[in-house]
mmCIF file with all atom_site columns, C-alpha atoms in Angstrom:
data_model
loop_
_atom_site.group_PDB
_atom_site.id
_atom_site.type_symbol
_atom_site.label_atom_id
_atom_site.label_alt_id
_atom_site.label_comp_id
_atom_site.label_asym_id
_atom_site.label_entity_id
_atom_site.label_seq_id
_atom_site.pdbx_PDB_ins_code
_atom_site.Cartn_x
_atom_site.Cartn_y
_atom_site.Cartn_z
_atom_site.occupancy
_atom_site.B_iso_or_equiv
_atom_site.pdbx_formal_charge
_atom_site.auth_seq_id
_atom_site.auth_comp_id
_atom_site.auth_asym_id
_atom_site.auth_atom_id
_atom_site.pdbx_PDB_model_num
ATOM 1   C CA . MET A 1 1   ? 34.770  188.393 107.593 1.00 0.00 ? 1   MET A CA 1
ATOM 2   C CA . SER A 1 2   ? 32.159  188.593 104.311 1.00 0.00 ? 2   SER A CA 1
ATOM 3   C CA . THR A 1 3   ? 30.126  191.434 104.337 1.00 0.00 ? 3   THR A CA 1
ATOM 4   C CA . GLY A 1 4   ? 26.748  191.171 102.086 1.00 0.00 ? 4   GLY A CA 1
ATOM 5   C CA . ASP A 1 5   ? 23.401  193.117 102.098 1.00 0.00 ? 5   ASP A CA 1
ATOM 6   C CA . LEU A 1 6   ? 21.760  190.108 103.531 1.00 0.00 ? 6   LEU A CA 1
ATOM 7   C CA . LEU A 1 7   ? 24.516  188.372 105.778 1.00 0.00 ? 7   LEU A CA 1
ATOM 8   C CA . ASN A 1 8   ? 28.152  188.318 107.492 1.00 0.00 ? 8   ASN A CA 1
ATOM 9   C CA . ILE A 1 9   ? 29.965  185.268 106.940 1.00 0.00 ? 9   ILE A CA 1
ATOM 10  C CA . GLU A 1 10  ? 32.369  184.490 109.369 1.00 0.00 ? 10  GLU A CA 1
ATOM 11  C CA . PRO A 1 11  ? 35.044  182.987 108.065 1.00 0.00 ? 11  PRO A CA 1
ATOM 12  C CA . VAL A 1 12  ? 35.313  183.253 104.994 1.00 0.00 ? 12  VAL A CA 1
ATOM 13  C CA . GLU A 1 13  ? 38.226  180.789 104.659 1.00 0.00 ? 13  GLU A CA 1
ATOM 14  C CA . LEU A 1 14  ? 37.613  177.204 106.244 1.00 0.00 ? 14  LEU A CA 1
ATOM 15  C CA . LYS A 1 15  ? 40.621  176.193 107.928 1.00 0.00 ? 15  LYS A CA 1
ATOM 16  C CA . PHE A 1 16  ? 40.866  172.834 108.976 1.00 0.00 ? 16  PHE A CA 1
ATOM 17  C CA . PRO A 1 17  ? 44.305  171.341 111.053 1.00 0.00 ? 17  PRO A CA 1
ATOM 18  C CA . PHE A 1 18  ? 44.737  168.442 108.791 1.00 0.00 ? 18  PHE A CA 1
ATOM 19  C CA . GLU A 1 19  ? 45.398  164.905 110.061 1.00 0.00 ? 19  GLU A CA 1
ATOM 20  C CA . LEU A 1 20  ? 45.465  161.189 108.395 1.00 0.00 ? 20  LEU A CA 1
ATOM 21  C CA . LYS A 1 21  ? 42.351  159.137 109.256 1.00 0.00 ? 21  LYS A CA 1
ATOM 22  C CA . LYS A 1 22  ? 40.578  161.718 111.066 1.00 0.00 ? 22  LYS A CA 1
ATOM 23  C CA . GLN A 1 23  ? 37.664  163.522 110.633 1.00 0.00 ? 23  GLN A CA 1
ATOM 24  C CA . ILE A 1 24  ? 38.444  167.393 111.342 1.00 0.00 ? 24  ILE A CA 1
ATOM 25  C CA . SER A 1 25  ? 35.366  170.238 111.789 1.00 0.00 ? 25  SER A CA 1
ATOM 26  C CA . CYS A 1 26  ? 35.258  173.897 110.514 1.00 0.00 ? 26  CYS A CA 1
ATOM 27  C CA . SER A 1 27  ? 32.347  176.030 111.879 1.00 0.00 ? 27  SER A CA 1
ATOM 28  C CA . LEU A 1 28  ? 30.279  179.073 109.991 1.00 0.00 ? 28  LEU A CA 1
ATOM 29  C CA . GLN A 1 29  ? 28.560  181.759 111.452 1.00 0.00 ? 29  GLN A CA 1
ATOM 30  C CA . LEU A 1 30  ? 25.756  183.704 109.676 1.00 0.00 ? 30  LEU A CA 1
ATOM 31  C CA . SER A 1 31  ? 24.258  186.587 110.845 1.00 0.00 ? 31  SER A CA 1
ATOM 32  C CA . ASN A 1 32  ? 21.352  188.368 109.819 1.00 0.00 ? 32  ASN A CA 1
ATOM 33  C CA . LYS A 1 33  ? 21.769  192.064 109.193 1.00 0.00 ? 33  LYS A CA 1
ATOM 34  C CA . THR A 1 34  ? 17.944  192.645 108.074 1.00 0.00 ? 34  THR A CA 1
ATOM 35  C CA . GLU A 1 35  ? 14.619  193.034 109.312 1.00 0.00 ? 35  GLU A CA 1
ATOM 36  C CA . ASN A 1 36  ? 13.539  189.882 107.111 1.00 0.00 ? 36  ASN A CA 1
ATOM 37  C CA . HIS A 1 37  ? 13.994  185.855 107.263 1.00 0.00 ? 37  HIS A CA 1
ATOM 38  C CA . VAL A 1 38  ? 17.071  185.128 104.740 1.00 0.00 ? 38  VAL A CA 1
ATOM 39  C CA . ALA A 1 39  ? 17.480  181.505 103.346 1.00 0.00 ? 39  ALA A CA 1
ATOM 40  C CA . PHE A 1 40  ? 20.601  180.207 102.904 1.00 0.00 ? 40  PHE A CA 1
ATOM 41  C CA . LYS A 1 41  ? 22.098  177.435 101.077 1.00 0.00 ? 41  LYS A CA 1
ATOM 42  C CA . VAL A 1 42  ? 25.981  175.795 101.080 1.00 0.00 ? 42  VAL A CA 1
ATOM 43  C CA . LYS A 1 43  ? 27.240  174.098 98.098  1.00 0.00 ? 43  LYS A CA 1
ATOM 44  C CA . THR A 1 44  ? 30.648  172.437 97.721  1.00 0.00 ? 44  THR A CA 1
ATOM 45  C CA . THR A 1 45  ? 32.709  171.058 94.632  1.00 0.00 ? 45  THR A CA 1
ATOM 46  C CA . ASN A 1 46  ? 33.801  168.003 96.911  1.00 0.00 ? 46  ASN A CA 1
ATOM 47  C CA . PRO A 1 47  ? 30.331  166.977 98.161  1.00 0.00 ? 47  PRO A CA 1
ATOM 48  C CA . LYS A 1 48  ? 31.250  163.245 99.150  1.00 0.00 ? 48  LYS A CA 1
ATOM 49  C CA . LYS A 1 49  ? 34.380  164.698 101.189 1.00 0.00 ? 49  LYS A CA 1
ATOM 50  C CA . TYR A 1 50  ? 32.293  167.050 103.123 1.00 0.00 ? 50  TYR A CA 1
ATOM 51  C CA . CYS A 1 51  ? 29.668  167.242 105.484 1.00 0.00 ? 51  CYS A CA 1
ATOM 52  C CA . VAL A 1 52  ? 27.566  170.223 105.940 1.00 0.00 ? 52  VAL A CA 1
ATOM 53  C CA . ARG A 1 53  ? 24.586  170.872 108.816 1.00 0.00 ? 53  ARG A CA 1
ATOM 54  C CA . PRO A 1 54  ? 22.542  172.279 107.724 1.00 0.00 ? 54  PRO A CA 1
ATOM 55  C CA . ASN A 1 55  ? 23.217  172.308 104.227 1.00 0.00 ? 55  ASN A CA 1
ATOM 56  C CA . THR A 1 56  ? 19.932  174.739 103.988 1.00 0.00 ? 56  THR A CA 1
ATOM 57  C CA . GLY A 1 57  ? 18.463  177.045 106.719 1.00 0.00 ? 57  GLY A CA 1
ATOM 58  C CA . VAL A 1 58  ? 16.531  180.037 107.605 1.00 0.00 ? 58  VAL A CA 1
ATOM 59  C CA . VAL A 1 59  ? 18.298  182.824 109.400 1.00 0.00 ? 59  VAL A CA 1
ATOM 60  C CA . MET A 1 60  ? 15.613  185.048 111.764 1.00 0.00 ? 60  MET A CA 1
ATOM 61  C CA . PRO A 1 61  ? 15.972  188.588 111.727 1.00 0.00 ? 61  PRO A CA 1
ATOM 62  C CA . ARG A 1 62  ? 18.888  190.055 113.170 1.00 0.00 ? 62  ARG A CA 1
ATOM 63  C CA . SER A 1 63  ? 19.990  186.546 114.839 1.00 0.00 ? 63  SER A CA 1
ATOM 64  C CA . THR A 1 64  ? 22.796  184.262 113.860 1.00 0.00 ? 64  THR A CA 1
ATOM 65  C CA . CYS A 1 65  ? 22.948  180.854 112.389 1.00 0.00 ? 65  CYS A CA 1
ATOM 66  C CA . ASP A 1 66  ? 25.899  178.479 113.108 1.00 0.00 ? 66  ASP A CA 1
ATOM 67  C CA . VAL A 1 67  ? 27.236  176.100 109.969 1.00 0.00 ? 67  VAL A CA 1
ATOM 68  C CA . LEU A 1 68  ? 29.508  173.179 110.720 1.00 0.00 ? 68  LEU A CA 1
ATOM 69  C CA . VAL A 1 69  ? 31.555  171.533 108.028 1.00 0.00 ? 69  VAL A CA 1
ATOM 70  C CA . THR A 1 70  ? 33.176  168.054 108.599 1.00 0.00 ? 70  THR A CA 1
ATOM 71  C CA . MET A 1 71  ? 35.733  166.552 106.469 1.00 0.00 ? 71  MET A CA 1
ATOM 72  C CA . GLN A 1 72  ? 35.712  163.442 106.442 1.00 0.00 ? 72  GLN A CA 1
ATOM 73  C CA . ALA A 1 73  ? 38.653  161.189 107.225 1.00 0.00 ? 73  ALA A CA 1
ATOM 74  C CA . GLN A 1 74  ? 41.872  160.941 104.622 1.00 0.00 ? 74  GLN A CA 1
ATOM 75  C CA . LYS A 1 75  ? 43.718  158.146 103.892 1.00 0.00 ? 75  LYS A CA 1
ATOM 76  C CA . GLU A 1 76  ? 46.720  160.293 102.059 1.00 0.00 ? 76  GLU A CA 1
ATOM 77  C CA . ALA A 1 77  ? 47.479  164.158 102.628 1.00 0.00 ? 77  ALA A CA 1
ATOM 78  C CA . PRO A 1 78  ? 47.126  166.365 99.343  1.00 0.00 ? 78  PRO A CA 1
ATOM 79  C CA . PRO A 1 79  ? 50.784  167.430 97.211  1.00 0.00 ? 79  PRO A CA 1
ATOM 80  C CA . ASP A 1 80  ? 51.866  170.654 99.721  1.00 0.00 ? 80  ASP A CA 1
ATOM 81  C CA . MET A 1 81  ? 49.159  170.367 101.606 1.00 0.00 ? 81  MET A CA 1
ATOM 82  C CA . GLN A 1 82  ? 47.224  172.459 99.267  1.00 0.00 ? 82  GLN A CA 1
ATOM 83  C CA . CYS A 1 83  ? 43.544  172.130 98.620  1.00 0.00 ? 83  CYS A CA 1
ATOM 84  C CA . ARG A 1 84  ? 41.440  173.018 95.713  1.00 0.00 ? 84  ARG A CA 1
ATOM 85  C CA . ASP A 1 85  ? 37.816  172.674 96.753  1.00 0.00 ? 85  ASP A CA 1
ATOM 86  C CA . LYS A 1 86  ? 35.445  175.446 97.192  1.00 0.00 ? 86  LYS A CA 1
ATOM 87  C CA . PHE A 1 87  ? 32.419  176.434 99.612  1.00 0.00 ? 87  PHE A CA 1
ATOM 88  C CA . LEU A 1 88  ? 29.634  179.054 97.782  1.00 0.00 ? 88  LEU A CA 1
ATOM 89  C CA . LEU A 1 89  ? 27.085  179.802 100.314 1.00 0.00 ? 89  LEU A CA 1
ATOM 90  C CA . GLN A 1 90  ? 23.931  181.513 98.724  1.00 0.00 ? 90  GLN A CA 1
ATOM 91  C CA . SER A 1 91  ? 21.508  183.646 100.510 1.00 0.00 ? 91  SER A CA 1
ATOM 92  C CA . VAL A 1 92  ? 18.142  184.819 99.889  1.00 0.00 ? 92  VAL A CA 1
ATOM 93  C CA . VAL A 1 93  ? 15.437  186.840 101.314 1.00 0.00 ? 93  VAL A CA 1
ATOM 94  C CA . ALA A 1 94  ? 12.816  184.303 102.233 1.00 0.00 ? 94  ALA A CA 1
ATOM 95  C CA . THR A 1 95  ? 8.624   184.658 103.118 1.00 0.00 ? 95  THR A CA 1
ATOM 96  C CA . PRO A 1 96  ? 8.306   185.253 106.928 1.00 0.00 ? 96  PRO A CA 1
ATOM 97  C CA . GLY A 1 97  ? 7.178   182.110 108.671 1.00 0.00 ? 97  GLY A CA 1
ATOM 98  C CA . ILE A 1 98  ? 9.235   179.950 106.408 1.00 0.00 ? 98  ILE A CA 1
ATOM 99  C CA . ALA A 1 99  ? 10.642  176.631 107.215 1.00 0.00 ? 99  ALA A CA 1
ATOM 100 C CA . ALA A 1 100 ? 13.857  174.639 106.838 1.00 0.00 ? 100 ALA A CA 1
ATOM 101 C CA . LYS A 1 101 ? 11.901  172.198 105.130 1.00 0.00 ? 101 LYS A CA 1
ATOM 102 C CA . ASP A 1 102 ? 9.886   174.763 102.484 1.00 0.00 ? 102 ASP A CA 1
ATOM 103 C CA . ILE A 1 103 ? 13.585  175.663 100.965 1.00 0.00 ? 103 ILE A CA 1
ATOM 104 C CA . THR A 1 104 ? 13.857  174.544 97.457  1.00 0.00 ? 104 THR A CA 1
ATOM 105 C CA . PRO A 1 105 ? 16.402  174.629 94.979  1.00 0.00 ? 105 PRO A CA 1
ATOM 106 C CA . GLU A 1 106 ? 14.646  177.242 93.029  1.00 0.00 ? 106 GLU A CA 1
ATOM 107 C CA . MET A 1 107 ? 14.694  179.901 95.566  1.00 0.00 ? 107 MET A CA 1
ATOM 108 C CA . PHE A 1 108 ? 18.315  180.349 94.363  1.00 0.00 ? 108 PHE A CA 1
ATOM 109 C CA . SER A 1 109 ? 17.994  180.112 91.068  1.00 0.00 ? 109 SER A CA 1
ATOM 110 C CA . LYS A 1 110 ? 18.759  184.112 89.305  1.00 0.00 ? 110 LYS A CA 1
ATOM 111 C CA . ALA A 1 111 ? 15.696  185.346 88.114  1.00 0.00 ? 111 ALA A CA 1
ATOM 112 C CA . PRO A 1 112 ? 14.044  188.669 87.407  1.00 0.00 ? 112 PRO A CA 1
ATOM 113 C CA . GLY A 1 113 ? 13.290  190.853 90.245  1.00 0.00 ? 113 GLY A CA 1
ATOM 114 C CA . ARG A 1 114 ? 15.079  187.997 92.545  1.00 0.00 ? 114 ARG A CA 1
ATOM 115 C CA . VAL A 1 115 ? 18.394  188.915 94.498  1.00 0.00 ? 115 VAL A CA 1
ATOM 116 C CA . VAL A 1 116 ? 20.182  186.148 95.496  1.00 0.00 ? 116 VAL A CA 1
ATOM 117 C CA . GLU A 1 117 ? 23.547  186.408 96.724  1.00 0.00 ? 117 GLU A CA 1
ATOM 118 C CA . GLU A 1 118 ? 26.720  184.552 96.730  1.00 0.00 ? 118 GLU A CA 1
ATOM 119 C CA . CYS A 1 119 ? 29.857  184.219 98.902  1.00 0.00 ? 119 CYS A CA 1
ATOM 120 C CA . LYS A 1 120 ? 32.902  181.858 97.782  1.00 0.00 ? 120 LYS A CA 1
ATOM 121 C CA . LEU A 1 121 ? 34.993  180.030 100.652 1.00 0.00 ? 121 LEU A CA 1
ATOM 122 C CA . LYS A 1 122 ? 38.142  178.694 100.388 1.00 0.00 ? 122 LYS A CA 1
ATOM 123 C CA . VAL A 1 123 ? 39.625  175.284 102.308 1.00 0.00 ? 123 VAL A CA 1
ATOM 124 C CA . LEU A 1 124 ? 42.641  175.606 103.682 1.00 0.00 ? 124 LEU A CA 1
ATOM 125 C CA . TYR A 1 125 ? 44.596  172.738 104.945 1.00 0.00 ? 125 TYR A CA 1
ATOM 126 C CA . LEU A 1 126 ? 46.791  173.999 108.308 1.00 0.00 ? 126 LEU A CA 1
ATOM 127 C CA . PRO A 1 127 ? 49.451  171.373 109.814 1.00 0.00 ? 127 PRO A CA 1
ATOM 128 C CA . PRO A 1 128 ? 48.134  170.146 113.001 1.00 0.00 ? 128 PRO A CA 1
ATOM 129 C CA . PRO A 1 129 ? 49.117  171.533 116.045 1.00 0.00 ? 129 PRO A CA 1
ATOM 130 C CA . GLN A 1 130 ? 52.440  170.228 118.008 1.00 0.00 ? 130 GLN A CA 1
ATOM 131 C CA . PRO A 1 131 ? 53.092  169.949 121.952 1.00 0.00 ? 131 PRO A CA 1
ATOM 132 C CA . PRO A 1 132 ? 55.147  172.642 123.150 1.00 0.00 ? 132 PRO A CA 1
ATOM 133 C CA . SER A 1 133 ? 58.750  170.711 123.775 1.00 0.00 ? 133 SER A CA 1
ATOM 134 C CA . PRO A 1 134 ? 60.230  171.254 127.622 1.00 0.00 ? 134 PRO A CA 1
ATOM 135 C CA . VAL A 1 135 ? 62.992  173.839 128.341 1.00 0.00 ? 135 VAL A CA 1
ATOM 136 C CA . LEU A 1 136 ? 65.324  172.964 130.789 1.00 0.00 ? 136 LEU A CA 1
ATOM 137 C CA . GLU A 1 137 ? 66.581  176.099 132.373 1.00 0.00 ? 137 GLU A CA 1
ATOM 138 C CA . GLU A 1 138 ? 70.633  175.769 133.407 1.00 0.00 ? 138 GLU A CA 1
ATOM 139 C CA . PRO A 1 139 ? 70.837  177.482 137.243 1.00 0.00 ? 139 PRO A CA 1
ATOM 140 C CA . ASP A 1 140 ? 73.222  180.340 137.415 1.00 0.00 ? 140 ASP A CA 1
ATOM 141 C CA . GLU A 1 141 ? 77.270  179.757 138.127 1.00 0.00 ? 141 GLU A CA 1
ATOM 142 C CA . GLY A 1 142 ? 78.152  179.687 141.311 1.00 0.00 ? 142 GLY A CA 1
ATOM 143 C CA . VAL A 1 143 ? 74.604  179.137 142.276 1.00 0.00 ? 143 VAL A CA 1
ATOM 144 C CA . SER A 1 144 ? 73.571  176.080 143.840 1.00 0.00 ? 144 SER A CA 1
ATOM 145 C CA . PRO A 1 145 ? 70.428  174.087 142.907 1.00 0.00 ? 145 PRO A CA 1
ATOM 146 C CA . LYS A 1 146 ? 67.187  175.091 144.872 1.00 0.00 ? 146 LYS A CA 1
ATOM 147 C CA . VAL A 1 147 ? 64.381  172.921 145.124 1.00 0.00 ? 147 VAL A CA 1
ATOM 148 C CA . SER A 1 148 ? 61.158  174.340 142.859 1.00 0.00 ? 148 SER A CA 1
ATOM 149 C CA . PHE A 1 149 ? 57.876  173.737 143.086 1.00 0.00 ? 149 PHE A CA 1
ATOM 150 C CA . ASP A 1 150 ? 55.490  173.251 140.463 1.00 0.00 ? 150 ASP A CA 1
ATOM 151 C CA . ASN A 1 151 ? 51.607  173.651 141.558 1.00 0.00 ? 151 ASN A CA 1
ATOM 152 C CA . GLY A 1 152 ? 52.186  172.633 145.172 1.00 0.00 ? 152 GLY A CA 1
ATOM 153 C CA . LYS A 1 153 ? 54.583  169.754 144.199 1.00 0.00 ? 153 LYS A CA 1
ATOM 154 C CA . LEU A 1 154 ? 58.197  169.228 144.375 1.00 0.00 ? 154 LEU A CA 1
ATOM 155 C CA . ASN A 1 155 ? 60.524  169.092 141.213 1.00 0.00 ? 155 ASN A CA 1
ATOM 156 C CA . ARG A 1 156 ? 61.607  165.594 141.467 1.00 0.00 ? 156 ARG A CA 1
ATOM 157 C CA . SER A 1 157 ? 64.894  166.239 139.313 1.00 0.00 ? 157 SER A CA 1
ATOM 158 C CA . GLU A 1 158 ? 65.888  168.985 141.836 1.00 0.00 ? 158 GLU A CA 1
ATOM 159 C CA . VAL A 1 159 ? 65.168  166.328 144.591 1.00 0.00 ? 159 VAL A CA 1
ATOM 160 C CA . THR A 1 160 ? 67.423  163.712 142.932 1.00 0.00 ? 160 THR A CA 1
ATOM 161 C CA . ARG A 1 161 ? 70.089  165.933 141.724 1.00 0.00 ? 161 ARG A CA 1
ATOM 162 C CA . GLN A 1 162 ? 70.676  167.694 145.766 1.00 0.00 ? 162 GLN A CA 1
ATOM 163 C CA . TYR A 1 163 ? 69.893  164.208 147.017 1.00 0.00 ? 163 TYR A CA 1
ATOM 164 C CA . VAL A 1 164 ? 73.161  162.642 144.609 1.00 0.00 ? 164 VAL A CA 1
ATOM 165 C CA . GLU A 1 165 ? 75.513  165.868 146.041 1.00 0.00 ? 165 GLU A CA 1
ATOM 166 C CA . SER A 1 166 ? 74.962  164.978 148.978 1.00 0.00 ? 166 SER A CA 1
ATOM 167 C CA . ASP A 1 167 ? 75.773  161.110 149.307 1.00 0.00 ? 167 ASP A CA 1
ATOM 168 C CA . ASP A 1 168 ? 78.741  161.984 147.531 1.00 0.00 ? 168 ASP A CA 1
ATOM 169 C CA . LYS A 1 169 ? 79.825  164.480 150.089 1.00 0.00 ? 169 LYS A CA 1
ATOM 170 C CA . PHE A 1 170 ? 79.123  161.956 153.007 1.00 0.00 ? 170 PHE A CA 1
ATOM 171 C CA . SER A 1 171 ? 81.010  159.354 150.625 1.00 0.00 ? 171 SER A CA 1
ATOM 172 C CA . GLU A 1 172 ? 84.013  161.038 150.683 1.00 0.00 ? 172 GLU A CA 1
ATOM 173 C CA . ALA A 1 173 ? 83.830  162.134 154.050 1.00 0.00 ? 173 ALA A CA 1
ATOM 174 C CA . ARG A 1 174 ? 83.397  158.193 155.108 1.00 0.00 ? 174 ARG A CA 1
ATOM 175 C CA . ALA A 1 175 ? 86.481  157.478 152.825 1.00 0.00 ? 175 ALA A CA 1
ATOM 176 C CA . LEU A 1 176 ? 88.865  160.552 155.141 1.00 0.00 ? 176 LEU A CA 1
ATOM 177 C CA . ILE A 1 177 ? 87.719  159.192 158.657 1.00 0.00 ? 177 ILE A CA 1
ATOM 178 C CA . ILE A 1 178 ? 88.573  155.934 157.374 1.00 0.00 ? 178 ILE A CA 1
ATOM 179 C CA . LYS A 1 179 ? 91.845  156.189 155.888 1.00 0.00 ? 179 LYS A CA 1
ATOM 180 C CA . LEU A 1 180 ? 92.591  158.637 158.844 1.00 0.00 ? 180 LEU A CA 1
ATOM 181 C CA . THR A 1 181 ? 91.461  155.535 161.540 1.00 0.00 ? 181 THR A CA 1
ATOM 182 C CA . GLU A 1 182 ? 93.612  153.482 159.212 1.00 0.00 ? 182 GLU A CA 1
ATOM 183 C CA . GLU A 1 183 ? 96.562  155.413 160.044 1.00 0.00 ? 183 GLU A CA 1
ATOM 184 C CA . LYS A 1 184 ? 96.147  156.186 163.138 1.00 0.00 ? 184 LYS A CA 1
ATOM 185 C CA . ASN A 1 185 ? 96.301  152.256 163.625 1.00 0.00 ? 185 ASN A CA 1
ATOM 186 C CA . ALA A 1 186 ? 99.279  151.700 161.777 1.00 0.00 ? 186 ALA A CA 1
ATOM 187 C CA . ALA A 1 187 ? 101.125 154.353 163.838 1.00 0.00 ? 187 ALA A CA 1
ATOM 188 C CA . ILE A 1 188 ? 99.528  152.528 167.424 1.00 0.00 ? 188 ILE A CA 1
ATOM 189 C CA . GLN A 1 189 ? 101.091 149.262 166.242 1.00 0.00 ? 189 GLN A CA 1
ATOM 190 C CA . GLN A 1 190 ? 104.194 151.312 164.956 1.00 0.00 ? 190 GLN A CA 1
ATOM 191 C CA . SER A 1 191 ? 104.559 152.394 168.415 1.00 0.00 ? 191 SER A CA 1
ATOM 192 C CA . ASN A 1 192 ? 104.168 148.639 170.485 1.00 0.00 ? 192 ASN A CA 1
ATOM 193 C CA . LYS A 1 193 ? 107.053 147.791 167.829 1.00 0.00 ? 193 LYS A CA 1
ATOM 194 C CA . ILE A 1 194 ? 109.248 150.137 168.950 1.00 0.00 ? 194 ILE A CA 1
ATOM 195 C CA . ARG A 1 195 ? 108.130 149.984 172.726 1.00 0.00 ? 195 ARG A CA 1
ATOM 196 C CA . GLN A 1 196 ? 108.957 146.503 172.753 1.00 0.00 ? 196 GLN A CA 1
ATOM 197 C CA . GLU A 1 197 ? 111.995 146.137 171.006 1.00 0.00 ? 197 GLU A CA 1
ATOM 198 C CA . ILE A 1 198 ? 112.994 149.398 173.485 1.00 0.00 ? 198 ILE A CA 1
ATOM 199 C CA . GLU A 1 199 ? 112.138 147.099 176.320 1.00 0.00 ? 199 GLU A CA 1
ATOM 200 C CA . LEU A 1 200 ? 114.937 144.377 174.661 1.00 0.00 ? 200 LEU A CA 1
ATOM 201 C CA . LEU A 1 201 ? 117.170 146.544 174.530 1.00 0.00 ? 201 LEU A CA 1
ATOM 202 C CA . SER A 1 202 ? 116.478 148.030 177.990 1.00 0.00 ? 202 SER A CA 1
ATOM 203 C CA . ARG A 1 203 ? 116.889 144.460 179.088 1.00 0.00 ? 203 ARG A CA 1
ATOM 204 C CA . GLY A 1 204 ? 119.987 143.478 177.283 1.00 0.00 ? 204 GLY A CA 1
ATOM 205 C CA . GLY A 1 205 ? 121.536 147.202 178.256 1.00 0.00 ? 205 GLY A CA 1
ATOM 206 C CA . ASN A 1 206 ? 120.739 146.954 181.943 1.00 0.00 ? 206 ASN A CA 1
ATOM 207 C CA . LYS A 1 207 ? 122.640 143.510 182.033 1.00 0.00 ? 207 LYS A CA 1
ATOM 208 C CA . SER A 1 208 ? 125.407 144.458 180.163 1.00 0.00 ? 208 SER A CA 1
ATOM 209 C CA . GLN A 1 209 ? 126.063 147.833 182.085 1.00 0.00 ? 209 GLN A CA 1
ATOM 210 C CA . GLY A 1 210 ? 124.666 146.962 185.452 1.00 0.00 ? 210 GLY A CA 1
ATOM 211 C CA . GLY A 1 211 ? 121.517 148.965 185.436 1.00 0.00 ? 211 GLY A CA 1
ATOM 212 C CA . GLY A 1 212 ? 122.335 152.234 183.331 1.00 0.00 ? 212 GLY A CA 1
ATOM 213 C CA . VAL A 1 213 ? 120.242 153.741 181.240 1.00 0.00 ? 213 VAL A CA 1
ATOM 214 C CA . SER A 1 214 ? 121.179 152.732 177.431 1.00 0.00 ? 214 SER A CA 1
ATOM 215 C CA . ILE A 1 215 ? 121.889 155.782 175.044 1.00 0.00 ? 215 ILE A CA 1
ATOM 216 C CA . ILE A 1 216 ? 119.940 153.715 172.684 1.00 0.00 ? 216 ILE A CA 1
ATOM 217 C CA . VAL A 1 217 ? 116.785 154.050 174.631 1.00 0.00 ? 217 VAL A CA 1
ATOM 218 C CA . VAL A 1 218 ? 117.348 157.210 175.090 1.00 0.00 ? 218 VAL A CA 1
ATOM 219 C CA . ILE A 1 219 ? 117.070 157.541 171.337 1.00 0.00 ? 219 ILE A CA 1
ATOM 220 C CA . ALA A 1 220 ? 114.027 155.155 171.325 1.00 0.00 ? 220 ALA A CA 1
ATOM 221 C CA . ILE A 1 221 ? 112.144 157.413 173.759 1.00 0.00 ? 221 ILE A CA 1
ATOM 222 C CA . ALA A 1 222 ? 112.681 160.192 172.197 1.00 0.00 ? 222 ALA A CA 1
ATOM 223 C CA . LEU A 1 223 ? 111.169 158.667 168.303 1.00 0.00 ? 223 LEU A CA 1
ATOM 224 C CA . ILE A 1 224 ? 108.106 157.768 170.606 1.00 0.00 ? 224 ILE A CA 1
ATOM 225 C CA . GLY A 1 225 ? 107.914 161.106 171.430 1.00 0.00 ? 225 GLY A CA 1
ATOM 226 C CA . LEU A 1 226 ? 107.774 162.160 168.345 1.00 0.00 ? 226 LEU A CA 1
ATOM 227 C CA . LEU A 1 227 ? 105.324 159.919 166.544 1.00 0.00 ? 227 LEU A CA 1
ATOM 228 C CA . LEU A 1 228 ? 102.752 160.305 169.603 1.00 0.00 ? 228 LEU A CA 1
ATOM 229 C CA . GLY A 1 229 ? 103.009 164.067 168.834 1.00 0.00 ? 229 GLY A CA 1
ATOM 230 C CA . TYR A 1 230 ? 102.625 163.606 165.114 1.00 0.00 ? 230 TYR A CA 1
ATOM 231 C CA . ILE A 1 231 ? 99.409  161.273 166.112 1.00 0.00 ? 231 ILE A CA 1
ATOM 232 C CA . LEU A 1 232 ? 98.004  163.297 168.100 1.00 0.00 ? 232 LEU A CA 1
ATOM 233 C CA . LYS A 1 233 ? 98.097  166.585 165.523 1.00 0.00 ? 233 LYS A CA 1
ATOM 234 C CA . ASN A 1 234 ? 96.248  164.359 162.967 1.00 0.00 ? 234 ASN A CA 1
ATOM 235 C CA . ASN A 1 235 ? 93.540  163.557 165.187 1.00 0.00 ? 235 ASN A CA 1
#
């Protein structure tokens, strides 16, 4: 803030977030700290580049006035984003009841008995504001991710991740069931095959030994018992 006997000027540096091919505005606030009418005039070293509204005016006693400075769209950026443009704000005590249309350049000329306050304003170019980059939070080690809410809505990435994990576990369980079923069917087929062989051996033994039980039949029955026990244990 610049403080003179007539006006307080804020800010004293005109800061423009520079963007190519885009008009950019910056505002000034003039505060009259006296009981007098104060006339002001704004000048710039590069009038074709800037538009000042209003560039002349009157600030009533103990009141404020806003001045809007607009930089025209630029086709290229200056080297190192350094700007040499400057503004000069002049202020002088005016007669009561004066209007902006009554202000003349002669009012700001320095003459004996006339006090003209002057304030120089610098121009600064700022880089355009960048949007904040999203930050992904990693879940704590050993803790399963939970579904989070954002403004009452489910976090889609969390839901998708849990769905994929559940689907993977279901696929593993289904593959295990299929494997066990195949082993069970293979064991039953093997059991049936052995039973058929036993029956054939039993018939042959009965013919050769007159109805006696062959030792091969006993061994086969024992093998069937072991096989059935294995099948029941795994199911």
